[in-house]
CSV table of C-alpha atoms in Angstrom, one decimal:
chain,number,residue,atom,x,y,z
A,1,MET,CA,105.0,120.2,90.0
A,2,ASN,CA,107.5,117.6,89.1
A,3,ARG,CA,111.0,118.9,88.2
A,4,THR,CA,111.4,116.7,85.2
A,5,TRP,CA,108.2,117.8,83.7
A,6,ILE,CA,109.0,121.3,84.1
A,7,LEU,CA,112.4,120.7,82.2
A,8,ALA,CA,110.4,118.8,79.6
A,9,ILE,CA,108.4,121.8,79.0
A,10,ALA,CA,111.2,123.9,78.7
A,11,ALA,CA,113.0,121.9,76.3
A,12,THR,CA,110.4,120.9,73.9
A,13,GLY,CA,108.0,124.0,74.0
A,14,LEU,CA,104.1,123.4,74.7
A,15,ALA,CA,103.2,123.6,71.2
A,16,ALA,CA,104.8,120.1,70.5
A,17,PRO,CA,103.0,117.1,71.3
A,18,ALA,CA,103.3,116.3,75.0
A,19,PHE,CA,104.5,112.8,74.3
A,20,ALA,CA,105.8,110.8,71.4
A,21,ALA,CA,104.8,106.9,71.0
A,22,SER,CA,108.0,106.3,69.3
A,23,ASP,CA,107.7,102.5,68.2
A,24,ALA,CA,106.6,99.3,69.3
A,25,THR,CA,108.8,99.0,72.1
A,26,THR,CA,108.9,102.3,73.9
A,27,VAL,CA,106.7,105.1,74.9
A,28,THR,CA,108.4,108.4,76.0
A,29,GLY,CA,106.7,111.2,77.8
A,30,PRO,CA,107.8,114.8,79.2
A,31,GLY,CA,111.0,114.7,81.0
A,32,GLY,CA,112.5,111.5,79.2
A,33,VAL,CA,110.2,109.3,81.2
A,34,THR,CA,110.3,106.3,79.0
A,35,LEU,CA,108.5,102.9,79.3
A,36,ARG,CA,109.7,100.1,77.5
A,37,SER,CA,108.0,96.6,76.5
A,38,VAL,CA,108.7,93.8,78.7
A,39,THR,CA,108.7,90.1,78.0
A,40,VAL,CA,109.5,87.5,80.8
A,41,ASP,CA,109.5,83.9,81.5
A,42,LEU,CA,107.9,83.2,85.2
A,43,PRO,CA,109.5,80.1,86.6
A,44,GLN,CA,107.1,77.2,87.0
A,45,SER,CA,107.2,74.9,89.8
A,46,ASP,CA,107.7,71.0,89.3
A,47,ARG,CA,107.5,70.4,93.1
A,48,GLU,CA,104.8,67.8,93.9
A,49,PHE,CA,103.5,67.1,97.4
A,50,PRO,CA,105.4,64.3,98.9
A,51,GLY,CA,104.4,60.8,100.1
A,52,THR,CA,102.5,57.8,99.1
A,53,ASP,CA,99.2,59.3,100.1
A,54,ALA,CA,99.7,62.7,98.1
A,55,ALA,CA,97.9,61.5,94.7
A,56,ALA,CA,94.7,63.3,95.4
A,57,ILE,CA,96.1,66.6,96.4
A,58,ASN,CA,98.7,66.5,93.4
A,59,ASN,CA,96.0,65.6,90.9
A,60,ASN,CA,93.7,68.4,92.2
A,61,CYS,CA,95.5,71.3,93.8
A,62,LEU,CA,98.4,72.3,91.6
A,63,THR,CA,96.3,73.8,88.7
A,64,CYS,CA,95.9,77.0,90.5
A,65,HIS,CA,99.0,77.1,92.9
A,66,SER,CA,102.2,75.5,93.3
A,67,ALA,CA,103.0,73.3,96.6
A,68,GLY,CA,105.3,75.6,98.3
A,69,MET,CA,103.1,77.8,100.4
A,70,VAL,CA,101.0,74.9,101.6
A,71,LEU,CA,103.8,72.7,102.8
A,72,ARG,CA,104.8,76.0,104.7
A,73,GLN,CA,101.8,76.3,106.7
A,74,PRO,CA,101.6,75.3,110.5
A,75,PRO,CA,99.7,72.3,111.6
A,76,PHE,CA,95.9,72.7,111.7
A,77,PRO,CA,93.3,70.3,113.0
A,78,ARG,CA,91.2,68.4,110.3
A,79,GLU,CA,88.2,70.7,110.5
A,80,LYS,CA,90.5,73.7,109.7
A,81,TRP,CA,91.8,71.9,106.6
A,82,ALA,CA,88.4,70.8,105.8
A,83,GLU,CA,87.2,74.8,105.7
A,84,ILE,CA,90.3,75.6,103.5
A,85,VAL,CA,89.8,73.1,101.0
A,86,ASN,CA,86.0,73.8,101.2
A,87,LYS,CA,86.8,77.6,100.6
A,88,MET,CA,89.1,76.5,97.4
A,89,ILE,CA,86.1,74.8,96.0
A,90,GLN,CA,83.2,77.2,97.0
A,91,THR,CA,84.9,80.5,96.6
A,92,TYR,CA,87.8,80.0,94.4
A,93,LYS,CA,86.0,77.5,92.2
A,94,ALA,CA,88.9,74.8,92.3
A,95,PRO,CA,87.6,72.0,90.2
A,96,ILE,CA,88.1,69.4,92.5
A,97,ASP,CA,86.7,65.8,92.5
A,98,ALA,CA,84.2,65.5,95.5
A,99,GLY,CA,85.5,62.1,96.0
A,100,ASP,CA,89.0,63.3,96.3
A,101,VAL,CA,88.3,65.7,99.1
A,102,PRO,CA,88.7,63.5,102.2
A,103,ALA,CA,92.1,62.2,100.8
A,104,ILE,CA,93.2,65.6,100.5
A,105,VAL,CA,92.2,66.7,103.9
A,106,ASP,CA,93.5,63.7,105.3
A,107,TYR,CA,96.9,64.5,103.7
A,108,LEU,CA,96.9,67.9,105.0
A,109,ALA,CA,95.7,67.2,108.6
A,110,LYS,CA,98.5,64.3,109.0
A,111,ARG,CA,101.6,66.6,107.9
B,1,MET,CA,128.1,89.0,103.1
B,2,ASP,CA,129.5,92.4,104.0
B,3,GLN,CA,127.5,92.3,107.1
B,4,GLY,CA,128.8,89.0,108.0
B,5,HIS,CA,130.7,90.5,111.2
B,6,ARG,CA,127.4,92.1,112.4
B,7,VAL,CA,125.0,89.5,112.0
B,8,PRO,CA,125.1,85.9,112.8
B,9,MET,CA,125.5,83.4,109.9
B,10,ILE,CA,122.0,81.8,111.0
B,11,GLY,CA,119.7,83.4,113.2
B,12,ARG,CA,117.2,81.8,115.4
B,13,ARG,CA,114.6,82.9,112.8
B,14,GLY,CA,117.2,84.7,110.8
B,15,PHE,CA,118.6,84.3,107.2
B,16,ILE,CA,121.8,82.7,105.9
B,17,ALA,CA,124.1,85.6,105.4
B,18,GLY,CA,127.2,84.2,104.2
B,19,ALA,CA,128.2,83.2,100.6
B,20,ALA,CA,130.0,80.1,101.7
B,21,ALA,CA,127.2,78.9,103.7
B,22,LEU,CA,124.9,79.4,100.6
B,23,GLY,CA,127.1,77.4,98.6
B,24,ALA,CA,127.3,74.5,101.1
B,25,LEU,CA,123.4,74.2,100.9
B,26,GLN,CA,122.8,74.4,97.3
B,27,ARG,CA,120.5,71.9,96.0
B,28,PRO,CA,119.2,71.0,92.5
B,29,THR,CA,115.7,72.0,92.2
B,30,GLY,CA,114.7,71.6,88.5
B,31,ALA,CA,112.9,74.6,86.8
B,32,LEU,CA,113.7,77.0,89.7
B,33,GLY,CA,117.3,76.6,89.4
B,34,VAL,CA,119.5,76.9,92.5
B,35,MET,CA,117.6,77.5,95.8
B,36,MET,CA,118.9,77.7,99.0
B,37,ARG,CA,117.5,76.8,102.4
B,38,ASP,CA,118.3,77.5,105.9
B,39,GLY,CA,117.2,76.1,109.4
B,40,ASP,CA,114.2,77.9,109.4
B,41,GLU,CA,113.2,76.4,106.2
B,42,ALA,CA,113.3,79.8,104.4
B,43,VAL,CA,114.0,79.0,100.8
B,44,PHE,CA,115.8,81.9,98.7
B,45,THR,CA,115.6,82.3,94.9
B,46,THR,CA,117.1,84.1,92.1
B,47,ALA,CA,115.0,82.7,89.5
B,48,PHE,CA,112.3,85.3,89.1
B,49,PRO,CA,112.6,87.9,86.2
B,50,GLN,CA,113.6,91.4,87.3
B,51,LYS,CA,114.3,90.1,91.0
B,52,GLY,CA,117.7,89.6,92.7
B,53,ARG,CA,117.8,87.3,95.6
B,54,MET,CA,114.4,86.7,97.4
B,55,ILE,CA,112.9,84.5,99.9
B,56,LEU,CA,110.5,82.2,98.1
B,57,GLN,CA,107.1,81.8,99.8
B,58,ARG,CA,105.4,80.3,96.7
B,59,THR,CA,106.3,79.9,93.1
B,60,ARG,CA,103.1,80.2,91.6
B,61,PRO,CA,101.4,82.5,91.8
B,62,PRO,CA,104.5,84.1,93.0
B,63,LEU,CA,104.8,85.1,96.6
B,64,LEU,CA,108.5,86.6,97.1
B,65,GLU,CA,109.7,88.2,100.3
B,66,THR,CA,112.4,90.6,100.7
B,67,PRO,CA,115.1,89.3,102.9
B,68,PHE,CA,115.7,91.3,105.9
B,69,GLU,CA,119.0,92.6,105.5
B,70,VAL,CA,117.9,94.5,102.7
B,71,PHE,CA,116.1,96.9,105.1
B,72,ASP,CA,119.4,97.7,106.6
B,73,GLN,CA,120.9,98.9,103.2
B,74,GLY,CA,118.8,102.1,103.1
B,75,VAL,CA,115.7,103.7,103.4
B,76,PHE,CA,114.5,102.9,99.9
B,77,THR,CA,113.7,99.3,98.9
B,78,PRO,CA,115.5,98.4,95.4
B,79,ASN,CA,113.0,97.5,92.8
B,80,ASP,CA,114.7,94.0,92.3
B,81,ARG,CA,114.2,93.2,96.0
B,82,PHE,CA,110.8,94.5,96.5
B,83,PHE,CA,108.4,92.0,97.6
B,84,VAL,CA,105.8,90.2,95.4
B,85,ARG,CA,102.5,88.9,95.9
B,86,TRP,CA,100.0,87.8,93.3
B,87,HIS,CA,96.5,86.1,94.0
B,88,TRP,CA,95.9,84.4,90.7
B,89,ALA,CA,98.6,82.6,88.3
B,90,ASP,CA,97.3,83.9,85.1
B,91,ILE,CA,99.9,86.9,84.9
B,92,PRO,CA,100.7,88.3,81.6
B,93,GLU,CA,104.5,87.6,80.6
B,94,GLN,CA,104.4,90.1,78.1
B,95,VAL,CA,103.3,93.7,78.3
B,96,ASP,CA,103.6,95.8,75.0
B,97,VAL,CA,103.7,99.6,75.9
B,98,ALA,CA,102.3,100.7,72.7
B,99,THR,CA,99.0,98.7,72.8
B,100,PHE,CA,98.4,98.7,76.7
B,101,THR,CA,95.5,100.5,77.6
B,102,LEU,CA,93.9,101.7,80.8
B,103,LYS,CA,90.0,101.9,80.6
B,104,VAL,CA,87.8,104.1,82.6
B,105,HIS,CA,84.2,103.5,82.4
B,106,GLY,CA,81.0,102.9,84.6
B,107,HIS,CA,79.1,106.0,86.0
B,108,VAL,CA,80.9,108.6,84.0
B,109,ASP,CA,80.1,111.0,81.4
B,110,ARG,CA,83.0,110.2,79.0
B,111,PRO,CA,84.2,106.5,79.1
B,112,LEU,CA,88.1,106.8,78.5
B,113,THR,CA,90.5,104.4,76.9
B,114,LEU,CA,94.1,105.9,77.8
B,115,GLY,CA,97.2,104.8,76.1
B,116,LEU,CA,100.5,105.1,78.2
B,117,GLY,CA,101.5,107.9,76.3
B,118,ASP,CA,98.3,109.6,77.2
B,119,LEU,CA,99.0,109.0,80.9
B,120,LEU,CA,102.7,110.1,80.6
B,121,ALA,CA,101.4,113.5,79.1
B,122,MET,CA,99.4,114.3,82.2
B,123,PRO,CA,100.6,116.4,85.2
B,124,ARG,CA,102.4,114.1,87.6
B,125,ILE,CA,102.9,113.6,91.3
B,126,GLU,CA,105.9,111.9,92.9
B,127,TYR,CA,106.2,110.9,96.7
B,128,ALA,CA,107.7,108.0,98.7
B,129,ALA,CA,105.1,105.5,100.3
B,130,VAL,CA,105.5,102.3,102.1
B,131,ASN,CA,103.7,99.4,100.3
B,132,GLN,CA,103.0,96.6,102.9
B,133,CYS,CA,100.9,93.5,102.8
B,134,SER,CA,97.9,93.0,105.0
B,135,GLY,CA,99.4,89.9,106.3
B,136,ASN,CA,103.1,91.0,106.7
B,137,SER,CA,104.8,89.3,109.4
B,138,ARG,CA,101.9,86.6,109.8
B,139,SER,CA,104.3,84.0,110.6
B,140,LEU,CA,104.7,85.5,114.0
B,141,PHE,CA,101.4,85.3,115.2
B,142,SER,CA,100.6,83.1,118.0
B,143,PRO,CA,98.5,81.1,117.9
B,144,ARG,CA,99.7,80.8,114.4
B,145,VAL,CA,97.1,81.4,111.4
B,146,GLY,CA,97.0,80.2,107.9
B,147,GLY,CA,98.2,82.3,104.6
B,148,ALA,CA,101.5,83.2,103.4
B,149,GLN,CA,104.0,82.7,106.2
B,150,TRP,CA,105.8,86.0,105.8
B,151,ARG,CA,108.3,87.4,108.3
B,152,HIS,CA,108.9,91.2,108.1
B,153,GLY,CA,109.7,91.2,104.3
B,154,ALA,CA,106.3,91.8,102.9
B,155,MET,CA,106.7,95.5,102.9
B,156,GLY,CA,108.9,98.2,100.9
B,157,ASN,CA,109.4,101.8,100.3
B,158,ALA,CA,109.9,103.4,97.0
B,159,ARG,CA,109.5,106.8,95.5
B,160,TRP,CA,106.3,106.7,93.0
B,161,LEU,CA,105.8,108.8,90.0
B,162,GLY,CA,102.7,108.8,88.2
B,163,VAL,CA,99.4,110.9,87.9
B,164,PRO,CA,96.8,111.6,90.4
B,165,LEU,CA,93.9,109.1,90.0
B,166,LYS,CA,91.6,112.2,90.6
B,167,ALA,CA,93.0,113.6,87.4
B,168,VAL,CA,92.0,110.6,85.3
B,169,LEU,CA,88.6,110.4,87.1
B,170,ASP,CA,88.1,113.9,86.3
B,171,ARG,CA,88.9,113.5,82.8
B,172,ALA,CA,86.1,110.8,82.4
B,173,GLY,CA,83.7,113.0,84.5
B,174,VAL,CA,82.5,111.2,87.5
B,175,LYS,CA,78.7,111.4,87.7
B,176,ALA,CA,76.6,112.4,90.5
B,177,GLY,CA,75.9,109.6,92.9
B,178,THR,CA,79.3,107.8,92.6
B,179,VAL,CA,80.0,105.7,95.7
B,180,ALA,CA,83.3,104.1,94.7
B,181,ILE,CA,85.8,103.0,92.2
B,182,ARG,CA,86.8,99.4,91.6
B,183,ALA,CA,90.2,98.8,90.1
B,184,ARG,CA,91.2,95.5,88.2
B,185,GLY,CA,94.6,94.5,86.6
B,186,LEU,CA,95.5,92.3,83.7
B,187,ASP,CA,95.7,89.1,85.8
B,188,GLU,CA,93.1,86.3,85.6
B,189,PRO,CA,92.1,83.5,87.5
B,190,VAL,CA,93.1,80.2,86.1
B,191,VAL,CA,89.6,78.2,86.4
B,192,PRO,CA,86.3,79.4,85.0
B,193,ASP,CA,84.0,81.4,87.2
B,194,ALA,CA,86.4,82.2,89.9
B,195,PRO,CA,86.7,85.7,91.2
B,196,ALA,CA,89.2,88.0,89.4
B,197,PHE,CA,91.0,90.2,91.7
B,198,ALA,CA,89.6,93.6,91.9
B,199,LYS,CA,89.6,96.0,94.8
B,200,SER,CA,87.5,99.3,95.4
B,201,LEU,CA,88.0,102.7,96.9
B,202,ALA,CA,85.3,105.1,98.2
B,203,ILE,CA,85.1,107.8,95.7
B,204,ASP,CA,86.4,110.6,98.0
B,205,HIS,CA,89.3,108.5,98.8
B,206,ALA,CA,89.9,107.9,95.1
B,207,ARG,CA,89.6,111.6,94.4
B,208,ASP,CA,91.6,112.9,97.2
B,209,GLY,CA,94.6,113.9,94.8
B,210,GLU,CA,97.2,111.5,96.6
B,211,VAL,CA,96.2,108.3,95.4
B,212,MET,CA,98.2,107.7,92.2
B,213,ILE,CA,98.5,105.8,89.1
B,214,ALA,CA,102.2,105.2,89.2
B,215,PHE,CA,104.5,104.4,86.2
B,216,GLN,CA,107.6,104.6,87.8
B,217,MET,CA,109.2,103.3,91.2
B,218,ASN,CA,112.6,104.7,92.3
B,219,GLY,CA,113.1,106.1,89.2
B,220,GLU,CA,112.6,103.2,86.9
B,221,GLN,CA,109.6,101.5,85.4
B,222,LEU,CA,107.9,98.9,87.7
B,223,PRO,CA,109.3,95.2,87.6
B,224,LEU,CA,106.6,93.2,85.8
B,225,LEU,CA,106.1,91.3,89.0
B,226,ASN,CA,105.3,94.6,90.9
B,227,GLY,CA,102.7,95.7,88.4
B,228,PHE,CA,104.2,96.9,85.4
B,229,PRO,CA,103.0,99.1,83.5
B,230,LEU,CA,100.8,100.8,85.8
B,231,ARG,CA,99.9,100.5,89.6
B,232,LEU,CA,97.7,101.8,91.8
B,233,VAL,CA,99.4,103.6,94.7
B,234,VAL,CA,97.2,104.1,97.8
B,235,PRO,CA,99.6,105.8,100.4
B,236,GLY,CA,99.2,105.0,103.9
B,237,TRP,CA,96.9,101.8,103.0
B,238,TYR,CA,97.9,98.3,102.8
B,239,SER,CA,99.0,97.0,99.6
B,240,THR,CA,95.9,94.9,98.8
B,241,TYR,CA,94.5,98.1,97.4
B,242,TRP,CA,97.5,98.8,95.3
B,243,VAL,CA,96.3,97.0,92.4
B,244,LYS,CA,99.0,95.7,90.0
B,245,MET,CA,99.0,95.9,86.2
B,246,LEU,CA,96.1,98.4,86.4
B,247,SER,CA,94.0,98.2,83.3
B,248,ASP,CA,90.4,98.9,84.4
B,249,ILE,CA,88.8,101.4,86.8
B,250,GLU,CA,84.8,100.9,86.8
B,251,VAL,CA,83.2,104.0,88.6
B,252,LEU,CA,80.5,102.6,90.7
B,253,ALA,CA,77.1,103.9,91.7
B,254,ALA,CA,76.4,101.4,94.2
B,255,ALA,CA,78.9,99.7,96.8
B,256,ASP,CA,81.3,97.1,95.5
B,257,ASP,CA,79.4,93.8,96.0
B,258,GLN,CA,82.2,91.5,94.7
B,259,TYR,CA,84.2,88.9,96.4
B,260,TRP,CA,87.5,90.9,97.1
B,261,THR,CA,86.0,94.0,98.5
B,262,LYS,CA,83.1,92.6,100.1
B,263,MET,CA,84.1,89.2,101.7
B,264,ALA,CA,87.9,89.2,101.6
B,265,TYR,CA,90.7,91.3,103.3
B,266,ARG,CA,88.3,92.1,106.2
B,267,ILE,CA,89.3,92.8,109.8
B,268,PRO,CA,87.7,92.6,113.2
B,269,ASP,CA,86.3,96.2,113.9
B,270,THR,CA,88.0,96.3,117.2
B,271,PRO,CA,91.1,98.2,118.5
B,272,HIS,CA,94.2,96.6,116.8
B,273,ALA,CA,91.8,94.7,114.6
B,274,SER,CA,92.4,92.3,117.5
B,275,VAL,CA,90.1,89.4,118.7
B,276,ALA,CA,90.7,86.5,121.1
B,277,PRO,CA,91.3,83.1,119.3
B,278,GLY,CA,87.9,81.4,118.8
B,279,GLN,CA,85.9,84.4,119.3
B,280,ALA,CA,82.9,84.6,117.2
B,281,GLY,CA,80.2,87.2,116.3
B,282,TYR,CA,82.4,90.3,115.9
B,283,ALA,CA,81.6,93.0,113.4
B,284,GLN,CA,84.1,93.3,110.6
B,285,VAL,CA,85.1,96.0,108.0
B,286,PRO,CA,87.4,96.0,105.0
B,287,ILE,CA,91.1,96.4,105.9
B,288,ASN,CA,92.2,100.0,105.5
B,289,ARG,CA,94.9,102.5,106.8
B,290,MET,CA,98.2,101.0,108.0
B,291,VAL,CA,99.2,101.5,111.7
B,292,PRO,CA,102.8,102.5,112.9
B,293,ARG,CA,105.8,100.1,113.0
B,294,SER,CA,109.5,99.9,113.8
B,295,PHE,CA,112.5,97.6,113.2
B,296,ILE,CA,115.9,97.4,114.3
B,297,THR,CA,117.7,96.3,111.1
B,298,ASN,CA,121.4,96.1,111.9
B,299,LEU,CA,121.4,93.3,114.4
B,300,VAL,CA,119.0,90.4,114.3
B,301,ASP,CA,118.1,87.8,117.0
B,302,GLY,CA,120.9,85.6,118.3
B,303,ALA,CA,123.7,88.1,117.6
B,304,GLN,CA,126.8,88.3,119.9
B,305,VAL,CA,127.8,91.7,121.1
B,306,ALA,CA,130.5,92.8,123.6
B,307,ALA,CA,129.4,93.4,127.0
B,308,GLY,CA,130.1,96.8,128.3
B,309,LYS,CA,130.6,98.3,124.8
B,310,PRO,CA,128.2,100.8,123.5
B,311,LEU,CA,125.8,99.6,120.9
B,312,ALA,CA,125.3,101.3,117.6
B,313,LEU,CA,121.7,100.6,116.7
B,314,ARG,CA,119.9,101.6,113.6
B,315,GLY,CA,116.6,100.6,112.0
B,316,LEU,CA,113.5,101.7,110.2
B,317,ALA,CA,110.2,103.1,111.1
B,318,PHE,CA,106.9,104.2,109.6
B,319,GLY,CA,103.9,105.9,110.8
B,320,GLY,CA,101.2,104.0,108.9
B,321,ASP,CA,99.1,106.7,107.2
B,322,GLN,CA,100.9,109.5,109.1
B,323,GLY,CA,104.4,110.5,109.3
B,324,VAL,CA,106.9,109.3,112.1
B,325,ALA,CA,106.8,111.8,115.4
B,326,LYS,CA,109.5,109.7,117.4
B,327,VAL,CA,111.1,106.3,117.9
B,328,GLU,CA,111.9,105.1,121.3
B,329,VAL,CA,114.4,102.1,121.7
B,330,SER,CA,114.6,100.1,125.0
B,331,ALA,CA,117.7,97.8,125.7
B,332,ASP,CA,116.2,96.3,128.8
B,333,GLY,CA,113.1,94.8,127.4
B,334,GLY,CA,110.9,97.8,127.8
B,335,GLY,CA,111.9,98.8,131.3
B,336,THR,CA,113.4,102.1,130.0
B,337,TRP,CA,113.1,104.0,127.0
B,338,ARG,CA,115.4,106.4,124.9
B,339,GLN,CA,114.5,108.6,122.0
B,340,ALA,CA,116.4,107.7,118.7
B,341,GLN,CA,117.6,110.3,116.3
B,342,LEU,CA,115.6,110.4,113.1
B,343,ALA,CA,117.3,110.7,109.8
B,344,GLN,CA,116.2,112.5,106.7
B,345,ASP,CA,112.6,112.7,106.3
B,346,GLU,CA,111.5,111.5,103.0
B,347,GLY,CA,107.7,112.4,103.7
B,348,ARG,CA,104.8,111.3,105.5
B,349,TYR,CA,104.3,107.9,103.9
B,350,SER,CA,107.8,106.9,103.7
B,351,PHE,CA,110.2,104.8,105.9
B,352,ARG,CA,112.3,106.8,108.3
B,353,GLN,CA,115.5,105.7,109.4
B,354,TRP,CA,116.7,106.0,112.7
B,355,HIS,CA,119.9,105.9,115.0
B,356,LEU,CA,120.6,105.4,118.5
B,357,ALA,CA,124.0,104.8,120.6
B,358,ALA,CA,122.7,102.6,123.5
B,359,PRO,CA,124.8,102.2,126.6
B,360,GLY,CA,127.1,99.1,126.7
B,361,PRO,CA,124.8,96.0,127.8
B,362,ALA,CA,125.7,93.9,130.9
B,363,ALA,CA,126.9,90.5,130.2
B,364,GLY,CA,123.8,88.1,129.3
B,365,PRO,CA,120.9,88.2,127.1
B,366,VAL,CA,119.8,91.7,125.8
B,367,ARG,CA,116.3,92.3,124.8
B,368,LEU,CA,116.3,95.3,122.2
B,369,MET,CA,113.0,96.9,121.4
B,370,ALA,CA,112.0,99.8,119.0
B,371,ARG,CA,108.6,101.6,119.4
B,372,CYS,CA,107.3,104.2,116.9
B,373,THR,CA,104.7,106.9,117.6
B,374,ASN,CA,103.3,108.6,114.7
B,375,THR,CA,102.4,112.3,114.3
B,376,ALA,CA,98.7,111.7,115.2
B,377,GLY,CA,100.0,110.4,118.5
B,378,GLU,CA,99.5,106.7,117.8
B,379,THR,CA,102.1,104.5,119.3
B,380,GLN,CA,103.0,100.7,118.8
B,381,PRO,CA,101.3,98.5,121.3
B,382,LEU,CA,103.5,96.3,123.5
B,383,GLU,CA,100.7,93.3,123.2
B,384,ALA,CA,100.6,91.6,119.9
B,385,ASN,CA,97.1,91.6,118.2
B,386,TRP,CA,95.5,88.6,117.0
B,387,ASN,CA,92.9,87.8,114.2
B,388,PRO,CA,92.3,84.6,112.1
B,389,SER,CA,93.6,86.4,109.0
B,390,GLY,CA,97.1,87.4,110.3
B,391,PHE,CA,96.1,90.8,109.6
B,392,MET,CA,97.8,94.3,110.8
B,393,ARG,CA,100.6,93.0,113.2
B,394,ASN,CA,102.3,96.2,114.5
B,395,VAL,CA,103.5,94.8,118.1
B,396,VAL,CA,106.6,96.6,119.3
B,397,GLU,CA,109.1,93.8,118.1
B,398,THR,CA,111.8,92.3,120.2
B,399,THR,CA,115.3,91.4,119.3
B,400,THR,CA,117.2,89.4,121.6
B,401,LEU,CA,121.1,89.5,121.7
B,402,THR,CA,123.7,87.8,123.8
B,403,ALA,CA,126.2,90.3,125.4
B,404,ALA,CA,129.4,88.5,126.5
């Protein structure tokens, strides 16, 4: 059994409620384990795919993910990129205009 | 920084270690603030909440890698340097501990809605465990494969505190005929009809008494990006099962047929999950337990050392789903091996630090290797595995130095 748990039982007695939800910002349990509400701002990326042929990929792909990981991929043949883009559409339901797919695949294959 | 005398400023595939070098390479990057880039295109960021300096693999949804020098600083990975990996970008930026609930439902006698106070009041368990991404070290696969191009920093070790999943399932009363549980977090896909991230565990595994619903790591609440307020901890198994912001447990009377368990995170059902590039038609299974690994942490590729002077080596090892039985080190590219001294045992699932004083190398290139054998007798292979997803790398790694 956890040491802090035993200490908490000793300190508060078993008759007391085992926890106290103190207010909107913290919840405390035996042993003084306290969880505090958290609010954060996650950074957004304003990075776009570079190049004059990047309109299709910029218009379709940045809804779900930023560009960084894509730009860090190793070179793949066109068929492999077509497979990846198709997986984004079929499996992950990416709302990509069918007419833009060749331009996206071309861009990725040429990098 | 303080290790500048021991590691090169920029390794062959290493990372910038000096503050002056960082300043020289700063560049403005809009919303991300200051980012730093080295010759290997590793980009560092300090822009993420509750996180220190991390390697930025992707901003949204976040993929943040632990810089390798952190692993030389101790056996536990600090929360603010612990790696981050999310599948979908709709991640709550606010969690109110007073209203957050964990639901347990499905094939149970008593569906539950538990507040955090309810969970804090339950008997606890605590242990150290390594959390490692299935694709850790993927960038080292040859031929290379798609996916997050992690080096070795998609892993970390923490002391986890929480309640056994078994206790929560027992409270709900799992019905006869249960096959599995499926865990979900608060994160959501950003497009309609896309598969929300969820992972399943077989019911016997879920009820083994070790799988944990954790509310603390390393003595503090979890950083939001590591799953605050609750995270499933599945010791010895890859982190895809360690569902973050755990909010929903569904008890299943039939096998999970949803995408993330049925289709994703699958490995070849072969030794070391290895196949030949281009090979087809092999059976696949869901990725599962981890395998042993070890790393030299105090010297990186490209370091210069003095010829003839004994080499003080140290590093980390872990046994996968078992403890570390031994770590052997070679300073001659695998020709001869010497057994390293193991430091304090923090438990079966933890990193274990090791030390070795190697004889002084002759002038020229020095190929250092570390090899872990776990308590089940499983040893790291000398040949790298390969599979199309870049999963489960555990080859003996080589660090090449120059002695002069």
